[in-house]
C-alpha positions as a printed NumPy array, in Angstrom:
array([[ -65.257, -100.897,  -49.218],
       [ -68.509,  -99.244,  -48.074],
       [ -66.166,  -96.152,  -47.23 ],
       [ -66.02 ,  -95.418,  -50.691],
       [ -68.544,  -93.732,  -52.241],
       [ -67.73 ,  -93.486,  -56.493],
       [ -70.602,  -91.6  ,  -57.837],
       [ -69.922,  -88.714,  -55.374],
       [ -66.438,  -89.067,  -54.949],
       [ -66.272,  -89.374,  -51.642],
       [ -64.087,  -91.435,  -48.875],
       [ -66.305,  -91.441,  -45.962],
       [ -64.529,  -92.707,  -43.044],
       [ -67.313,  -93.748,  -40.112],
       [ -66.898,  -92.15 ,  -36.571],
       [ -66.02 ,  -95.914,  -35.581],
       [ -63.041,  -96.352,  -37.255],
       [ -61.868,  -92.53 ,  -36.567],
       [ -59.19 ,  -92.027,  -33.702],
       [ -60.998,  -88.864,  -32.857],
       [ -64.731,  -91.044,  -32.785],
       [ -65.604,  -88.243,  -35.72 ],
       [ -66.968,  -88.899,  -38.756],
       [ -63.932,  -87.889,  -41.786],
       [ -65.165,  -86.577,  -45.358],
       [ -62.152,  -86.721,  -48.106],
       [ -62.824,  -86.148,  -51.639],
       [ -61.579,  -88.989,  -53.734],
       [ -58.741,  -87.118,  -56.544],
       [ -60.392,  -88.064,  -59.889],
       [ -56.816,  -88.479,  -60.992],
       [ -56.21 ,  -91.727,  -58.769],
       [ -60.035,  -93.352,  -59.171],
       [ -58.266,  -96.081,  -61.67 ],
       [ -55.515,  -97.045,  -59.196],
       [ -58.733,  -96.974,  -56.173],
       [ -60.712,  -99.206,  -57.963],
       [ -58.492, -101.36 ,  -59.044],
       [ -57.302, -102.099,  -55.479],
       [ -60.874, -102.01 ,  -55.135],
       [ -61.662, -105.   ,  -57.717],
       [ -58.066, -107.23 ,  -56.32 ],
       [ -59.481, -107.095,  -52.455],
       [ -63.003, -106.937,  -53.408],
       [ -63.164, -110.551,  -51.586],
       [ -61.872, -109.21 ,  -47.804],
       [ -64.179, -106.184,  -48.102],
       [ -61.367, -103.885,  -47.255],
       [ -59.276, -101.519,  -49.957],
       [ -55.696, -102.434,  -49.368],
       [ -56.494, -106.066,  -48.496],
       [ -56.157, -106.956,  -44.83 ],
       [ -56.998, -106.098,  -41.8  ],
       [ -53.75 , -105.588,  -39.273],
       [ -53.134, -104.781,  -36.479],
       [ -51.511, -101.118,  -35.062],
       [ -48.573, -102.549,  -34.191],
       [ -48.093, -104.405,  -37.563],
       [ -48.508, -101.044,  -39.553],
       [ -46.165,  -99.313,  -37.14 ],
       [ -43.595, -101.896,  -37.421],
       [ -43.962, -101.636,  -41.408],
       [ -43.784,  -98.138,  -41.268],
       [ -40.454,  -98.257,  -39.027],
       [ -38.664, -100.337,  -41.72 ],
       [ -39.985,  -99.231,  -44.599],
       [ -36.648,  -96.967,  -45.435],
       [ -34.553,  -99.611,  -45.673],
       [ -36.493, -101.533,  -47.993],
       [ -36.488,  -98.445,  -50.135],
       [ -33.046,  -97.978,  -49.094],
       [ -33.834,  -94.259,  -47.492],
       [ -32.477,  -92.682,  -44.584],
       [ -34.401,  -93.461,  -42.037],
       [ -38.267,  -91.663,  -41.849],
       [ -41.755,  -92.921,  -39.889],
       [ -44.853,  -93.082,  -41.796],
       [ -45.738,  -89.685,  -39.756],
       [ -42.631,  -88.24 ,  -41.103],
       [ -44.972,  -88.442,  -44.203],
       [ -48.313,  -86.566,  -42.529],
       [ -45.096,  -83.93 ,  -41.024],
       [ -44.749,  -83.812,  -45.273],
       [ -48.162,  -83.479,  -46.724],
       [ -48.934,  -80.888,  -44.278],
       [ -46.044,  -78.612,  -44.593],
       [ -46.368,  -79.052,  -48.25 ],
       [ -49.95 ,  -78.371,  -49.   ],
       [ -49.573,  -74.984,  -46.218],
       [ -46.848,  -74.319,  -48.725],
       [ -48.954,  -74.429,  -51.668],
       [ -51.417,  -71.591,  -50.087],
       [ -53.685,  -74.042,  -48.957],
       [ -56.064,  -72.885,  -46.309],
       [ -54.656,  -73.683,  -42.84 ],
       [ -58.247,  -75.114,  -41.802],
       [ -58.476,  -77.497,  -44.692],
       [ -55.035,  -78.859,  -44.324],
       [ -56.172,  -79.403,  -40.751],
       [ -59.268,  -80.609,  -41.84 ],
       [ -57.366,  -83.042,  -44.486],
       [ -55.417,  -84.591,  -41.08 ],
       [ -58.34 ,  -85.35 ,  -39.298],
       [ -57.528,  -82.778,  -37.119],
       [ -60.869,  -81.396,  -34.978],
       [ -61.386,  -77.698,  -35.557],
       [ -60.224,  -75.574,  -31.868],
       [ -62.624,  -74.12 ,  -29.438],
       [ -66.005,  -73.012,  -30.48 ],
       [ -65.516,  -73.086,  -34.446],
       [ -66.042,  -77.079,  -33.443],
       [ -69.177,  -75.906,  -31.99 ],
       [ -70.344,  -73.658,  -34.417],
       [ -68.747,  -74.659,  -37.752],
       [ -69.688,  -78.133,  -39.466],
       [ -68.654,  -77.437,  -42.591],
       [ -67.252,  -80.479,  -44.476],
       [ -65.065,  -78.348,  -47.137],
       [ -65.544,  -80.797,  -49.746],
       [ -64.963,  -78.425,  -52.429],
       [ -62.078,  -77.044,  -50.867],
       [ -60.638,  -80.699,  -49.754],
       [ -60.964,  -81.95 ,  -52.869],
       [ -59.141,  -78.472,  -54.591],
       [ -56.29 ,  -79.25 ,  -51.839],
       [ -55.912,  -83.294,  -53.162],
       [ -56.101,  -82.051,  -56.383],
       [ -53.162,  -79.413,  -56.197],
       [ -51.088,  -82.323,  -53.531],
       [ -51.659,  -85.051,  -56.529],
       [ -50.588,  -82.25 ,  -59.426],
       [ -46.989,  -81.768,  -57.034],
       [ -45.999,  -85.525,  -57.189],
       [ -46.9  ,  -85.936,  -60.321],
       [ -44.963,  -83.063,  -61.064],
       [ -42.349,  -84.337,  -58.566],
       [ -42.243,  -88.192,  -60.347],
       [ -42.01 ,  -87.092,  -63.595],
       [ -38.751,  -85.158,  -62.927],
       [ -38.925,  -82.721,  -66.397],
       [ -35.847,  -81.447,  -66.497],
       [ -37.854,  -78.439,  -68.331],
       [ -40.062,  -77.88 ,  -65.513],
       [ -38.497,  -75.534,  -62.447],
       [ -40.22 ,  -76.175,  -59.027],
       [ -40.421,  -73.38 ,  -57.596],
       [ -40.791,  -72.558,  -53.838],
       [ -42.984,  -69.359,  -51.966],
       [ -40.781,  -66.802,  -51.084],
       [ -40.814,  -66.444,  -47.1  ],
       [ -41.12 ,  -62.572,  -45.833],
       [ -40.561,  -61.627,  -42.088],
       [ -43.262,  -61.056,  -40.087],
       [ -43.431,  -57.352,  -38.808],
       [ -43.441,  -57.018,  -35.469]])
């Protein structure tokens, strides 16, 4: 739970616990602080947000049966990242942020040079992902979602 930083906002997640051995900075949504701290308050006794600790294998082996519970076409949790990433690129986020958001490691020498955490622009991109599946859940028949027009690239 000492990942989780309130007053700022912030989800902190230590270099230890990072597959890449970096440090990751993502802006907590104010929109989902109630549902955060109230997993926060249920597991407050294991010291860890969604309960448990498990193993990788146990979270893969959800993950791989999670459509049928659901009753879904089969998907992988990943199919999910594949999702979020496509989707916020979509939305005219920032390629670098949404890369950023992934815990992807900036290329070549901007991971030198460039420590920027983005917060500001992280926490615009969370913002804009929770406003689409909100958008998405609520289903208003009133409300058209509308999708970028794609242009060819000259060549």
């Amino acid at each position: 739970m000492q990942e989780w930083d309130f007053k700022e906002m912030l989800w902190t997640v230590p270099k230890e616990h990072s597959k890449t051995k970096v440090a990751i900075f993502r802006p907590i949504p104010e929109s989902i602080l109630p549902f955060v701290t109230q997993l926060v308050e249920q597991n407050r006794h294991t010291g860890l947000l969604l309960g448990e600790l498990k193993g990788q294998s146990s979270v893969a082996e959800y993950g791989r049966t999670a459509h049928r519970r659901i009753n879904q076409a089969p998907w992988t949790l990943h199919d999910i990242r594949h999702t979020f990433t496509t989707m916020l690129n979509d939305l005219g986020v920032d390629p670098h942020i949404v890369e950023q958001l992934t815990a992807h490691q900036m290329p070549g020498m901007q991971r030198v040079y460039n420590h920027s955490r983005y917060l500001d622009a992280k926490r615009d991109a969370l913002n804009l992902w929770v406003d689409r599946l909100e958008l998405l859940q609520n289903n208003d028949e009133k409300i058209v979602v509308m999708t970028p027009r794609i242009y060819p690239q000259n060549s």
